[in-house]
Structures are given as structure tokens and as C-alpha cells.
Short mmCIF file of C-alpha atoms in Angstrom, two decimals:
data_model
loop_
_atom_site.label_atom_id
_atom_site.label_comp_id
_atom_site.label_asym_id
_atom_site.label_seq_id
_atom_site.Cartn_x
_atom_site.Cartn_y
_atom_site.Cartn_z
CA UNK Q 1452 13.30 83.75 108.89
CA UNK Q 1453 11.23 86.70 110.10
CA UNK Q 1454 12.45 88.67 113.13
CA UNK Q 1455 10.12 91.08 114.96
CA UNK Q 1456 11.27 93.45 117.73
CA UNK Q 1457 8.61 93.64 120.43
CA UNK Q 1458 10.42 96.29 122.47
CA UNK Q 1459 13.08 96.17 125.18
CA UNK Q 1460 14.87 92.79 124.72
CA UNK Q 1461 11.80 90.93 123.46
CA UNK Q 1462 11.84 89.38 119.99
CA UNK Q 1463 9.64 87.06 117.98
CA UNK Q 1464 11.37 84.78 115.47
CA UNK Q 1465 9.17 83.04 112.92
CA UNK Q 1466 10.63 79.93 111.31
CA UNK Q 1467 8.91 77.51 108.92
CA UNK Q 1468 8.39 74.99 111.73
CA UNK Q 1469 8.61 77.04 114.93
CA UNK Q 1470 7.72 80.41 116.46
CA UNK Q 1471 10.16 81.58 119.15
CA UNK Q 1472 9.67 84.34 121.70
CA UNK Q 1473 12.78 85.68 123.42
CA UNK Q 1474 12.47 87.52 126.76
CA UNK Q 1475 8.75 88.37 126.34
CA UNK Q 1476 8.45 91.44 128.59
CA UNK Q 1477 5.22 92.73 127.07
CA UNK Q 1478 2.33 93.61 129.39
CA UNK Q 1479 4.68 95.37 131.82
CA UNK Q 1480 6.51 97.30 129.11
CA UNK Q 1481 5.25 100.91 128.97
CA UNK Q 1482 6.38 101.23 125.33
CA UNK Q 1483 4.77 98.04 124.02
CA UNK Q 1484 1.56 98.94 122.17
CA UNK Q 1485 0.33 95.55 120.97
CA UNK Q 1486 -1.39 92.77 122.89
CA UNK Q 1487 0.23 89.75 124.48
CA UNK Q 1488 -2.20 87.52 122.61
CA UNK Q 1489 -1.21 88.90 119.20
CA UNK Q 1490 2.52 88.91 119.97
CA UNK Q 1491 2.44 85.33 121.23
CA UNK Q 1492 0.05 83.79 118.70
CA UNK Q 1493 1.34 80.42 117.54
CA UNK Q 1494 4.34 80.45 119.88
CA UNK Q 1495 6.04 77.06 120.15
CA UNK Q 1496 9.11 78.02 122.23
CA UNK Q 1497 10.02 80.72 124.76
CA UNK Q 1498 13.73 81.39 125.32
CA UNK Q 1499 14.78 83.39 128.39
CA UNK Q 1500 18.25 84.84 128.85
CA UNK Q 1501 17.96 85.43 132.61
CA UNK Q 1502 15.61 85.90 135.53
CA UNK Q 1503 14.98 89.63 135.78
CA UNK Q 1504 11.35 90.67 135.56
CA UNK Q 1505 11.93 92.77 132.42
CA UNK Q 1506 13.02 89.58 130.62
CA UNK Q 1507 10.86 86.81 132.10
CA UNK Q 1508 7.89 89.12 131.61
CA UNK Q 1509 4.79 87.23 130.45
CA UNK Q 1510 6.59 83.91 129.93
CA UNK Q 1511 4.54 81.87 132.40
CA UNK Q 1512 1.20 83.17 131.14
CA UNK Q 1513 2.17 82.64 127.50
CA UNK Q 1514 3.47 79.14 128.22
CA UNK Q 1515 0.21 78.20 129.92
CA UNK Q 1516 -1.92 79.71 127.15
CA UNK Q 1517 -0.01 78.25 124.20
CA UNK Q 1518 1.72 75.15 125.58
CA UNK Q 1519 5.01 76.62 124.40
CA UNK Q 1520 8.21 75.06 125.69
CA UNK Q 1521 10.26 77.26 128.04
CA UNK Q 1522 14.01 77.12 127.43
CA UNK Q 1523 16.33 78.74 129.96
CA UNK Q 1524 18.72 77.84 132.75
CA UNK Q 1525 17.63 75.32 135.37
CA UNK Q 1526 16.70 77.88 138.03
CA UNK Q 1527 14.51 79.98 135.72
CA UNK Q 1528 12.80 76.87 134.32
CA UNK Q 1529 11.99 75.55 137.79
CA UNK Q 1530 10.75 78.97 138.90
CA UNK Q 1531 8.36 79.16 135.94
CA UNK Q 1532 7.28 75.55 136.37
CA UNK Q 1533 6.13 76.60 139.82
CA UNK Q 1534 4.02 79.27 138.13
CA UNK Q 1535 2.32 76.73 135.87
CA UNK Q 1536 4.64 76.46 132.86
CA UNK Q 1537 4.41 72.69 132.40
CA UNK Q 1538 6.71 72.29 129.38
CA UNK Q 1539 10.27 73.19 130.37
CA UNK Q 1540 13.61 72.36 128.74
CA UNK Q 1541 16.50 73.56 130.94
CA UNK Q 1542 20.15 74.01 129.98
CA UNK Q 1543 23.09 76.09 131.10
CA UNK Q 1544 26.24 77.87 130.01
CA UNK Q 1545 28.14 75.98 127.31
CA UNK Q 1546 25.29 73.59 126.56
CA UNK Q 1547 23.25 73.17 123.39
CA UNK Q 1548 19.66 71.94 123.14
CA UNK Q 1549 18.28 70.47 119.90
CA UNK Q 1550 14.70 71.68 119.50
CA UNK Q 1551 14.04 70.14 116.09
CA UNK Q 1552 13.53 73.22 113.90
CA UNK Q 1553 16.47 74.91 115.62
CA UNK Q 1554 19.14 74.42 118.26
CA UNK Q 1555 19.91 76.86 121.07
CA UNK Q 1556 23.28 77.27 122.79
CA UNK Q 1557 23.85 79.06 126.10
CA UNK Q 1558 26.73 81.54 126.36
CA UNK Q 1559 28.15 83.71 129.10
CA UNK Q 1560 26.80 87.19 129.84
CA UNK Q 1561 28.16 89.69 132.36
CA UNK Q 1562 25.11 90.67 134.40
CA UNK Q 1563 22.99 89.32 137.29
CA UNK Q 1564 19.78 87.30 137.49
CA UNK Q 1565 16.94 87.09 139.96
CA UNK Q 1566 13.59 88.42 141.09
CA UNK Q 1567 11.83 89.51 144.28
CA UNK Q 1568 8.86 87.61 145.73
CA UNK Q 1569 7.12 88.89 148.89
CA UNK Q 1570 10.04 91.21 149.56
CA UNK Q 1571 12.61 88.41 149.34
CA UNK Q 1572 15.31 88.31 146.70
CA UNK Q 1573 15.38 85.04 144.75
CA UNK Q 1574 18.49 83.96 142.86
CA UNK Q 1575 17.67 82.59 139.40
CA UNK Q 1576 20.97 81.27 138.16
CA UNK Q 1577 23.67 82.94 136.13
CA UNK Q 1578 22.66 85.19 133.23
CA UNK Q 1579 23.17 83.98 129.68
CA UNK Q 1580 23.27 84.98 126.08
CA UNK Q 1581 21.79 82.55 123.58
CA UNK Q 1582 22.74 81.51 120.06
CA UNK Q 1583 19.76 80.23 118.07
CA UNK Q 1584 20.68 78.09 115.08
CA UNK Q 1585 17.70 77.41 112.78
CA UNK Q 1586 17.81 74.50 110.37
CA UNK Q 1587 16.45 76.98 107.82
CA UNK Q 1588 17.81 80.50 108.29
CA UNK Q 1589 20.82 82.36 109.70
CA UNK Q 1590 22.06 81.91 113.26
CA UNK Q 1591 21.04 84.60 115.78
CA UNK Q 1592 23.01 85.66 118.86
CA UNK Q 1593 20.89 87.39 121.50
CA UNK Q 1594 23.49 88.76 123.87
CA UNK Q 1595 21.07 89.05 126.79
CA UNK Q 1596 21.97 91.82 129.24
CA UNK Q 1597 25.73 92.14 129.28
CA UNK Q 1598 28.86 94.23 129.25
CA UNK Q 1599 31.56 93.64 126.67
CA UNK Q 1600 33.94 90.79 127.57
CA UNK Q 1601 36.93 89.21 125.85
CA UNK Q 1602 35.36 85.75 125.57
CA UNK Q 1603 32.95 87.19 123.02
CA UNK Q 1604 35.79 86.26 120.66
CA UNK Q 1605 35.28 82.59 121.57
CA UNK Q 1606 31.52 82.88 121.09
CA UNK Q 1607 32.18 84.25 117.62
CA UNK Q 1608 34.71 81.50 116.84
CA UNK Q 1609 32.58 78.63 118.12
CA UNK Q 1610 29.14 79.69 116.94
CA UNK Q 1611 29.79 82.12 114.05
CA UNK Q 1612 26.45 83.93 114.47
CA UNK Q 1613 25.16 85.95 111.53
CA UNK Q 1614 22.59 88.19 113.23
CA UNK Q 1615 23.32 90.03 116.49
CA UNK Q 1616 20.67 91.27 118.94
CA UNK Q 1617 22.65 93.78 120.95
CA UNK Q 1618 21.77 95.67 124.17
CA UNK Q 1619 22.76 99.34 123.86
CA UNK Q 1620 20.84 101.19 126.61
CA UNK Q 1621 23.71 101.74 129.10
CA UNK Q 1622 23.38 101.70 132.93
CA UNK Q 1623 22.38 98.00 133.12
CA UNK Q 1624 24.13 96.88 129.92
CA UNK Q 1625 26.65 98.16 127.40
CA UNK Q 1626 26.36 101.69 126.11
CA UNK Q 1627 25.92 102.18 122.38
CA UNK Q 1628 29.60 103.01 122.00
CA UNK Q 1629 30.77 99.92 123.91
CA UNK Q 1630 28.29 97.70 122.10
CA UNK Q 1631 29.59 98.95 118.76
CA UNK Q 1632 33.14 98.12 119.89
CA UNK Q 1633 32.02 94.57 120.72
CA UNK Q 1634 30.44 94.18 117.27
CA UNK Q 1635 33.50 95.57 115.47
CA UNK Q 1636 36.15 93.73 117.46
CA UNK Q 1637 34.71 90.26 117.93
CA UNK Q 1638 32.05 89.43 115.35
CA UNK Q 1639 31.45 89.05 111.63
CA UNK Q 1640 27.72 89.74 111.78
CA UNK Q 1641 25.78 90.31 108.60
CA UNK Q 1642 23.32 92.49 110.53
CA UNK Q 1643 22.77 93.75 114.07
CA UNK Q 1644 19.60 94.89 115.81
CA UNK Q 1645 19.95 97.20 118.83
CA UNK Q 1646 17.69 96.58 121.83
CA UNK Q 1647 17.27 97.25 125.58
CA UNK Q 1648 16.90 101.01 125.17
CA UNK Q 1649 14.12 103.58 125.50
CA UNK Q 1650 11.90 101.49 127.77
CA UNK Q 1651 12.57 103.45 130.96
CA UNK Q 1652 13.91 106.95 131.65
CA UNK Q 1653 17.15 105.53 133.10
CA UNK Q 1654 18.11 103.98 129.75
CA UNK Q 1655 19.41 105.63 126.62
CA UNK Q 1656 16.29 106.71 124.76
CA UNK Q 1657 17.42 105.82 121.25
CA UNK Q 1658 20.15 103.78 119.50
CA UNK Q 1659 21.87 106.75 117.82
CA UNK Q 1660 25.20 106.32 119.62
CA UNK Q 1661 25.34 102.67 118.52
CA UNK Q 1662 24.36 103.49 114.94
CA UNK Q 1663 26.89 106.33 114.71
CA UNK Q 1664 29.70 104.21 116.16
CA UNK Q 1665 29.14 101.52 113.52
CA UNK Q 1666 29.30 103.84 110.53
CA UNK Q 1667 31.86 102.47 108.10
CA UNK Q 1668 31.78 98.99 109.64
CA UNK Q 1669 31.07 96.00 107.43
CA UNK Q 1670 27.73 95.28 109.07
CA UNK Q 1671 24.16 96.43 108.47
CA UNK Q 1672 22.39 98.06 111.43
CA UNK Q 1673 18.65 97.33 111.50
CA UNK Q 1674 17.29 99.76 114.11
CA UNK Q 1675 13.69 98.55 114.11
CA UNK Q 1676 10.68 100.38 115.51
CA UNK Q 1677 8.74 98.50 118.18
CA UNK Q 1678 6.66 95.99 116.25
CA UNK Q 1679 8.91 96.36 113.24
CA UNK Q 1680 10.21 93.31 111.40
CA UNK Q 1681 13.02 92.18 109.14
CA UNK Q 1682 13.39 89.11 106.94
CA UNK Q 1683 16.77 87.35 107.11
#
């Protein structure tokens, strides 16, 4: 399984029989230096954790261009269907969807979810984390945007994820220090990848606090550059 960080909370996961984009905020990301076409080439599935613009990003355009299936909560799926994403596969918290090459389970996340259209706020369902379970490769838990919460212990017990994609930018999510506490206290990850930092001035500009707070822990920290990849 090849994992590529595309900046912010966006990832590309390449499996033998599927290519997954998670939260593809690309063209609007001031730190993303590639092209949407290159980042989305061959995409078969798009997984969205929640409805904020910096997570939905280019999902509708990519879905229309590639025919990729959009997987998210019901509200986000219906919103994107209205923008021309014809292939949707909605779920919600606690549910699991079998996608053939992998399954995806929806977890809680402590955040909010919505967008603004013509000056009006639109609610797009509750935010989620997602656990992706490939038939070939380790399970991946993308926490979405979230604070630490005690039920992370249940997520670890039920899903036993091996790779953690962890928001560390503070202000809108956990800080690096709090994120490290979540990793240490609740999970037995083999590796963690920090994300949701450095994109805007209001966020922590690097993952150093997270990396420092995990020194001595029994987990590898893969702090990737934007566009960087790791094989798991």
C-alpha cells in the first residue's frame, strides 16, 4: 500500500485494485504545488470526512472527471450529487461499507461540518473519522478534524488500526501535544502521519510539537513533505 500526503488533510492511497483520495483539498490549497489531474489520476474512490471546504475541496470535479465513487455521510453525498457527482455511496457513524478492494468504517470526530452557499450556512451532517481496511495492506485511521476524546479507546478496540493520519495544527483540531497524547494513550499504531498543519497562518506551521511529544513512544512518526510518500 502506497500512501501519499497531498497537503492539509488530503491523502492518496494506492492499493492493487483501488486508488483512494481522502479529503482532496487541492486547487484551493496555497501549499499544494502539483496539479489536480496528476494527484487524482486513476482515482476510483473519494472518501470525505466532513463538509468543510478545506476537506471537500475538488471532490465534485474529480468525481465527474474520473467517475470515482464518493463515500461520505448522507448529507455530504447528496450535496455533491447536486454538483454532478453521479456515483455516491453514503454511510454514517458506526457503519461500514464494503467497497471490494477495501472496507471503510465511519467513526466519531469532535468538530463541525458545513459550507456556505450564497451567504447561507448549509449543514452537512456530523463530522467523521474513517477507518479504511484494505484487503491487501494495513488498516488506516484518518481521524478527520477532531479533538481528543475518550471513545478513541473504543475505536482502537473495535478497528485496531495500524496507520494513523493525525491532525496536529491546533485552533481547529488537536494541537501536536494533544494529538501525541491521543496516540500514546489509545492506540497501538505502527506508524502515524501528522496532517492539517502549515496550510494557513492560523495553524501550527510544522509538526515539531507532535514529533517531540512522541519521542520514546513505540510508534514511528512519518512526517512527510507535501507530495511525499510512504509504503506500508
